[in-house]
CSV table of C-alpha atoms in Angstrom, one decimal:
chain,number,residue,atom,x,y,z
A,1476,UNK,CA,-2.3,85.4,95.7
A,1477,UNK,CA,-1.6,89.2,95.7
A,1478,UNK,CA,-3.8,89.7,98.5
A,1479,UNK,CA,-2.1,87.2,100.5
A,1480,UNK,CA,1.2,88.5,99.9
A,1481,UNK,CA,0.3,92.2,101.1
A,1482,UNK,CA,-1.5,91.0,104.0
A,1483,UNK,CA,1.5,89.1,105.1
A,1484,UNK,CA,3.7,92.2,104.6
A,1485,UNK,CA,1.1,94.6,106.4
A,1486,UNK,CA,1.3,91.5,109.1
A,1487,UNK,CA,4.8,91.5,109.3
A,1488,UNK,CA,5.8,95.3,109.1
A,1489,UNK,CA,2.9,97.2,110.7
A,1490,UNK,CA,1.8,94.2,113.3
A,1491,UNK,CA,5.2,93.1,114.5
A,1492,UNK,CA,8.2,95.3,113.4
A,1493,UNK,CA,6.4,98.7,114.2
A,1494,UNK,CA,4.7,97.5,117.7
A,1495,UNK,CA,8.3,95.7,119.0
A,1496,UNK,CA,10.5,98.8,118.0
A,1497,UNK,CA,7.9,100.9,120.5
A,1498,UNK,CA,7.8,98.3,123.1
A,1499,UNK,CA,12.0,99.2,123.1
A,1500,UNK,CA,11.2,102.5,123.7
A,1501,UNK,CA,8.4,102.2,126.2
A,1502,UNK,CA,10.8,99.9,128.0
A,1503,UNK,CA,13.6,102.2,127.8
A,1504,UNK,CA,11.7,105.4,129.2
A,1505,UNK,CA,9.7,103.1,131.7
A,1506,UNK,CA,6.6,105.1,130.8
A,1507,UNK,CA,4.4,102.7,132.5
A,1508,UNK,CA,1.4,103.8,131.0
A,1509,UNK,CA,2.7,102.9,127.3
A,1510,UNK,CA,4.5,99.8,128.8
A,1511,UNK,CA,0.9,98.8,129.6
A,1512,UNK,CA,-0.8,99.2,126.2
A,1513,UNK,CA,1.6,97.4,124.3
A,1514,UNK,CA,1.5,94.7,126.7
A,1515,UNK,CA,-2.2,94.5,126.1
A,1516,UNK,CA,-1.5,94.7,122.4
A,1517,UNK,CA,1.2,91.8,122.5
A,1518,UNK,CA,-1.3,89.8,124.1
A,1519,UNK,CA,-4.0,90.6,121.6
A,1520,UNK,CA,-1.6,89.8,119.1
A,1521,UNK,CA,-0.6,86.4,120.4
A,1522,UNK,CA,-4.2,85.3,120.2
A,1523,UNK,CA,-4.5,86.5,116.7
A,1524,UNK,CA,-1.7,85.0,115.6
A,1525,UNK,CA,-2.6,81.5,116.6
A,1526,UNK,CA,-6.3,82.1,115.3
A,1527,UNK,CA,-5.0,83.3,112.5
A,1528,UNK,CA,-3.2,79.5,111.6
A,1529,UNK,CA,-7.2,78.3,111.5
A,1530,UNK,CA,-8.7,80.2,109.6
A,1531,UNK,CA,-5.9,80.9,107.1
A,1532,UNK,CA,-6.8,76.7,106.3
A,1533,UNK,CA,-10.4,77.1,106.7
A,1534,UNK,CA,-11.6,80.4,105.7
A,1535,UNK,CA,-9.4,81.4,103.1
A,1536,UNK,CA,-11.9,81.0,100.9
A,1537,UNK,CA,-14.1,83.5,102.4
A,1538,UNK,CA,-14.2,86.9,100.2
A,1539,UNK,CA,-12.2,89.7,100.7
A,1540,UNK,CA,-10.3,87.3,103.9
A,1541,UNK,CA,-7.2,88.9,103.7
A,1542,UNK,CA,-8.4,92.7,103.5
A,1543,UNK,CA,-10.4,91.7,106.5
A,1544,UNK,CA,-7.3,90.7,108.2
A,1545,UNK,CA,-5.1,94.0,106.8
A,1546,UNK,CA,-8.0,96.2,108.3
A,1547,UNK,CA,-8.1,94.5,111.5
A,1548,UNK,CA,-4.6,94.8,112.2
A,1549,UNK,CA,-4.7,98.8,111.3
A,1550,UNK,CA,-8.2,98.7,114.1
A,1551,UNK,CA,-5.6,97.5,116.6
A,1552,UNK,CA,-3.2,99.5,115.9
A,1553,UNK,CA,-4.7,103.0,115.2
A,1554,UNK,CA,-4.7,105.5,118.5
A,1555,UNK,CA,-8.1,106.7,117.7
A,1556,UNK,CA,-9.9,103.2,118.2
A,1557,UNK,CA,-7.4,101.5,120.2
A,1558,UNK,CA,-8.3,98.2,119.3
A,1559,UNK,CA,-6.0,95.8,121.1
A,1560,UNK,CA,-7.4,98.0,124.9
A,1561,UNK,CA,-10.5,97.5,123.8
A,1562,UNK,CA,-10.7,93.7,123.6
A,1563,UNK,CA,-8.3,93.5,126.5
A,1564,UNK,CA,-10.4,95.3,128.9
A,1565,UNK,CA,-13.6,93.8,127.5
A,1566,UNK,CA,-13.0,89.7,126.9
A,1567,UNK,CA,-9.8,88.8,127.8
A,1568,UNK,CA,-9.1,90.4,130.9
A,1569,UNK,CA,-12.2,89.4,132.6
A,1570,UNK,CA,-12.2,85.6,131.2
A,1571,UNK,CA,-8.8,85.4,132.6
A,1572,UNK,CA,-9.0,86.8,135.9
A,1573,UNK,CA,-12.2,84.2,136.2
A,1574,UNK,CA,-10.0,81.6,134.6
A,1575,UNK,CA,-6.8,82.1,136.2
A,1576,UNK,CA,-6.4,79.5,138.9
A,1577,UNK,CA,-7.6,76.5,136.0
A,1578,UNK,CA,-5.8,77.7,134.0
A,1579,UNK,CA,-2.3,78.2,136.5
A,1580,UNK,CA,-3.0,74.2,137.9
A,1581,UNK,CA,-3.4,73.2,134.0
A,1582,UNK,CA,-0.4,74.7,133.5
A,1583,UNK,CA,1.8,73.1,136.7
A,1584,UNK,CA,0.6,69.7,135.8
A,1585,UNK,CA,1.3,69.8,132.3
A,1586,UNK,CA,4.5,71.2,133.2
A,1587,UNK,CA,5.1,67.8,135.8
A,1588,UNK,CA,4.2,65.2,133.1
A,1589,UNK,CA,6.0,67.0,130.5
A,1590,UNK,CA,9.2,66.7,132.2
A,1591,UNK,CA,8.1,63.1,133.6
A,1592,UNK,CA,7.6,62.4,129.8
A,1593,UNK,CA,10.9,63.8,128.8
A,1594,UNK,CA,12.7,62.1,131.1
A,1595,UNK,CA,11.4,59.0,130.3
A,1596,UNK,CA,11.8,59.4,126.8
A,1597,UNK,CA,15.2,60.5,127.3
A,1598,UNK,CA,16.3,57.4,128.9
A,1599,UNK,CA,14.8,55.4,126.1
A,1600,UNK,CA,16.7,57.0,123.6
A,1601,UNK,CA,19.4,57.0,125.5
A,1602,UNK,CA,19.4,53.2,126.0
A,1603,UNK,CA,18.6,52.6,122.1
A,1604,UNK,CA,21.6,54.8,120.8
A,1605,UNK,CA,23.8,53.0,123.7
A,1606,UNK,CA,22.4,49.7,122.0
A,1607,UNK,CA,22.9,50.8,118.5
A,1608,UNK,CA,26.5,52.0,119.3
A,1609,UNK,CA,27.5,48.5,120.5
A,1610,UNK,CA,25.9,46.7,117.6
A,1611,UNK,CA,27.7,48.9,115.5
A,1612,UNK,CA,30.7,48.4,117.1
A,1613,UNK,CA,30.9,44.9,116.9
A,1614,UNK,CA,29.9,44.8,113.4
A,1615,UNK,CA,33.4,47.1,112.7
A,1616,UNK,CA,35.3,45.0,114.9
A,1617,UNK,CA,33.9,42.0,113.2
A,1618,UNK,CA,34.8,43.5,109.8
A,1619,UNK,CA,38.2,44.6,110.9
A,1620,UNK,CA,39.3,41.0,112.1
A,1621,UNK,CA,37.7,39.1,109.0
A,1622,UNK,CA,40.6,39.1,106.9
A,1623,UNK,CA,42.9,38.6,109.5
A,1624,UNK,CA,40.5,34.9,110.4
A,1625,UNK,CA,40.7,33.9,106.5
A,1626,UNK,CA,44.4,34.8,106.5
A,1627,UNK,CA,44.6,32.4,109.3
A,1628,UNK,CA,42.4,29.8,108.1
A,1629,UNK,CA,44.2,29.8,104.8
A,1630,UNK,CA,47.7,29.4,106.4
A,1631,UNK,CA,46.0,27.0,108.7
A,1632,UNK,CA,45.2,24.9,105.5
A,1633,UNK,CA,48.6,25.0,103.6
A,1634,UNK,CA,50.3,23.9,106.7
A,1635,UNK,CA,47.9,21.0,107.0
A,1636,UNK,CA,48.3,20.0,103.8
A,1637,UNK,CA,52.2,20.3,103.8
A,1638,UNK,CA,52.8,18.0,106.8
A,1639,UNK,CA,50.3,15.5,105.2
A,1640,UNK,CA,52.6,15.6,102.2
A,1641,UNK,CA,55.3,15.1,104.3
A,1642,UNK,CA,53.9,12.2,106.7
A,1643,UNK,CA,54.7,10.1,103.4
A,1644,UNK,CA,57.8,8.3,103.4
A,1645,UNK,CA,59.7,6.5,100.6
A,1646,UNK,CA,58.5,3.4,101.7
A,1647,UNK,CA,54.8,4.3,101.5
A,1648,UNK,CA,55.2,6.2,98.2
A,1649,UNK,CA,56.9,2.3,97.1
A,1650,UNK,CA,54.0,0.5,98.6
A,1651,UNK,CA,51.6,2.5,96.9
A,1652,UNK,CA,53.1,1.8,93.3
A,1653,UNK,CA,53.6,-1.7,93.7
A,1654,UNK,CA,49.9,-1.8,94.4
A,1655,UNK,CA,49.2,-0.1,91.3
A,1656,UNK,CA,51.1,-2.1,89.0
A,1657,UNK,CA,49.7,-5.4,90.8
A,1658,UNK,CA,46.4,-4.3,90.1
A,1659,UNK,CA,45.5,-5.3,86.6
A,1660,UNK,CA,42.7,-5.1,84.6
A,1661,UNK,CA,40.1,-7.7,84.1
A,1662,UNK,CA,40.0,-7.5,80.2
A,1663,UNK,CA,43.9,-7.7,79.7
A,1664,UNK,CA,43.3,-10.6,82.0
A,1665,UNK,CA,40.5,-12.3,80.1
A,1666,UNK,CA,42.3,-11.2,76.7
A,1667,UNK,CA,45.7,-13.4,77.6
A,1668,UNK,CA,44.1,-16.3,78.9
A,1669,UNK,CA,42.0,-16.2,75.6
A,1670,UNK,CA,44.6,-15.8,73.6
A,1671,UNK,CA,46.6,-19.3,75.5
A,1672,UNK,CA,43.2,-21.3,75.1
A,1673,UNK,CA,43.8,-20.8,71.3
A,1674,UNK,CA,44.9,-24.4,69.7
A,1675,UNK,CA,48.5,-24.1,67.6
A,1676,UNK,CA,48.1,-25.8,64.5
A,1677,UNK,CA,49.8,-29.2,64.9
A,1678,UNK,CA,52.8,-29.9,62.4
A,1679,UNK,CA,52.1,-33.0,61.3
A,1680,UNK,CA,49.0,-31.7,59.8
A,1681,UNK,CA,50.8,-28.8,58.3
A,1682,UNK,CA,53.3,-31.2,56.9
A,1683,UNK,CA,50.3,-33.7,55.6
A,1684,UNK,CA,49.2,-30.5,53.3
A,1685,UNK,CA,52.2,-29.8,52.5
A,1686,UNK,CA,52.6,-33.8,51.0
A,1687,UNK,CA,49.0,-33.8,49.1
A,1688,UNK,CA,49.7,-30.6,47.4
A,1689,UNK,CA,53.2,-31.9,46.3
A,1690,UNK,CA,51.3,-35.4,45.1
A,1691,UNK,CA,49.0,-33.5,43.6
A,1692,UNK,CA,51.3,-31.6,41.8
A,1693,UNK,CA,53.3,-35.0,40.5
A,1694,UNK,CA,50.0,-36.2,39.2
A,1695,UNK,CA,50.1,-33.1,37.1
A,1696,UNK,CA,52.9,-33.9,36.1
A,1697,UNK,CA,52.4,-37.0,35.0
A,1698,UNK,CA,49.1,-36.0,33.1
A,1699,UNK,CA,51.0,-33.3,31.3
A,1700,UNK,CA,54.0,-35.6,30.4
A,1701,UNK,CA,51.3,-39.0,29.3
A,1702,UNK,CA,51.7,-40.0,25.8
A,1703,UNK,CA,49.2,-42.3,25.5
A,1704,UNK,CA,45.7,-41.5,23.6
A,1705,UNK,CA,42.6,-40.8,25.5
């Protein structure tokens, strides 16, 4: 961990800070012949750098990595070894130069589809946000003018209902009653004709028990009142 934080600070300060702030200057004096070798070392740099994203994934684990890395940065650097002119002038010029007109139609074609692709892309998503602002749009409206439709509804109801209530007249409220009372029910029905089918007890049979029970009562009578010996 410590060896990876120095050899990002070495990176940082020594490879990029320190090499920009003389590119100013070699810029600003147009010295032509420094302009040139930290133009080679830029380009060195650019290749280490994205080398660098590799093996920082695959070969960290490799001992003393990141010292490796510190030291080769100071080799590039340092005046006496002049690193970065060295591997310009010995690899990368020369695969270049061989490389060049590859690498320049790679280049324009990438460059065509790229802006085919973006184009074409852009259109879709230009379509699909125009499609999703609609829906979106509607959905408010829709939401907006909901309560305003139950509002309506509702006072669509009550005034149904009210002229219903008022399509009755008198007479029909009348009718309706008198149909009501006339409809009786079957068991009161039943109950009252039952209750007429019931024989009255005839009077002259009330007034025959009413004459044996005074008989009998005279016989009594008599027995009680009887002199004579049994």
């Amino acid at each position: 961990m410590v060896s990876w934080i120095i050899s990002r600070l070495v990176v940082l300060i020594f490879g990029t800070l320190y090499p920009a702030y003389y590119s100013y200057k070699a810029v600003k004096s147009k010295d032509i012949k420094e302009y040139v070798k930290w133009m080679m070392y830029w380009i060195i740099f650019a290749l280490f750098t994205t080398a660098e994203t590799f093996t920082d994934i695959f070969l960290c684990w490799f001992p003393f990595y990141y010292e490796l890395k510190i030291a080769f940065v100071a080799w590039l650097l340092s005046p006496y070894t002049k690193g970065s002119s060295l591997l310009y002038r010995k690899f990368v010029h020369p695969t270049l130069s061989s490389k060049e007109k590859e690498i320049d139609d790679c280049l324009i074609q990438a460059k065509d589809r790229s802006y085919d692709a973006l184009v074409h892309f852009g259109k879709r998503g230009l379509n699909v946000a125009a499609t999703a602002a609609v829906m979106a749009a509607s959905k408010v409206s829709q939401l907006l003018h909901l309560p305003f439709y139950l509002d309506q509804k509702k006072g669509q109801g009550q005034g149904a209902l009210s002229e219903r209530l008022r399509s009755f007249s008198m007479q029909d409220l009348s009718t309706i009653r008198g149909d009501s009372s006339s409809t009786v029910p079957a068991s009161v029905t039943v109950r009252t004709s039952s209750k007429q089918s019931l024989p009255k007890p005839s009077r002259s049979a009330s007034e025959g028990t009413g004459s044996s029970v005074c008989t009998c009562c005279s016989v009594c009578r008599l027995l009680r009142d009887c002199k004579w010996p049994c």
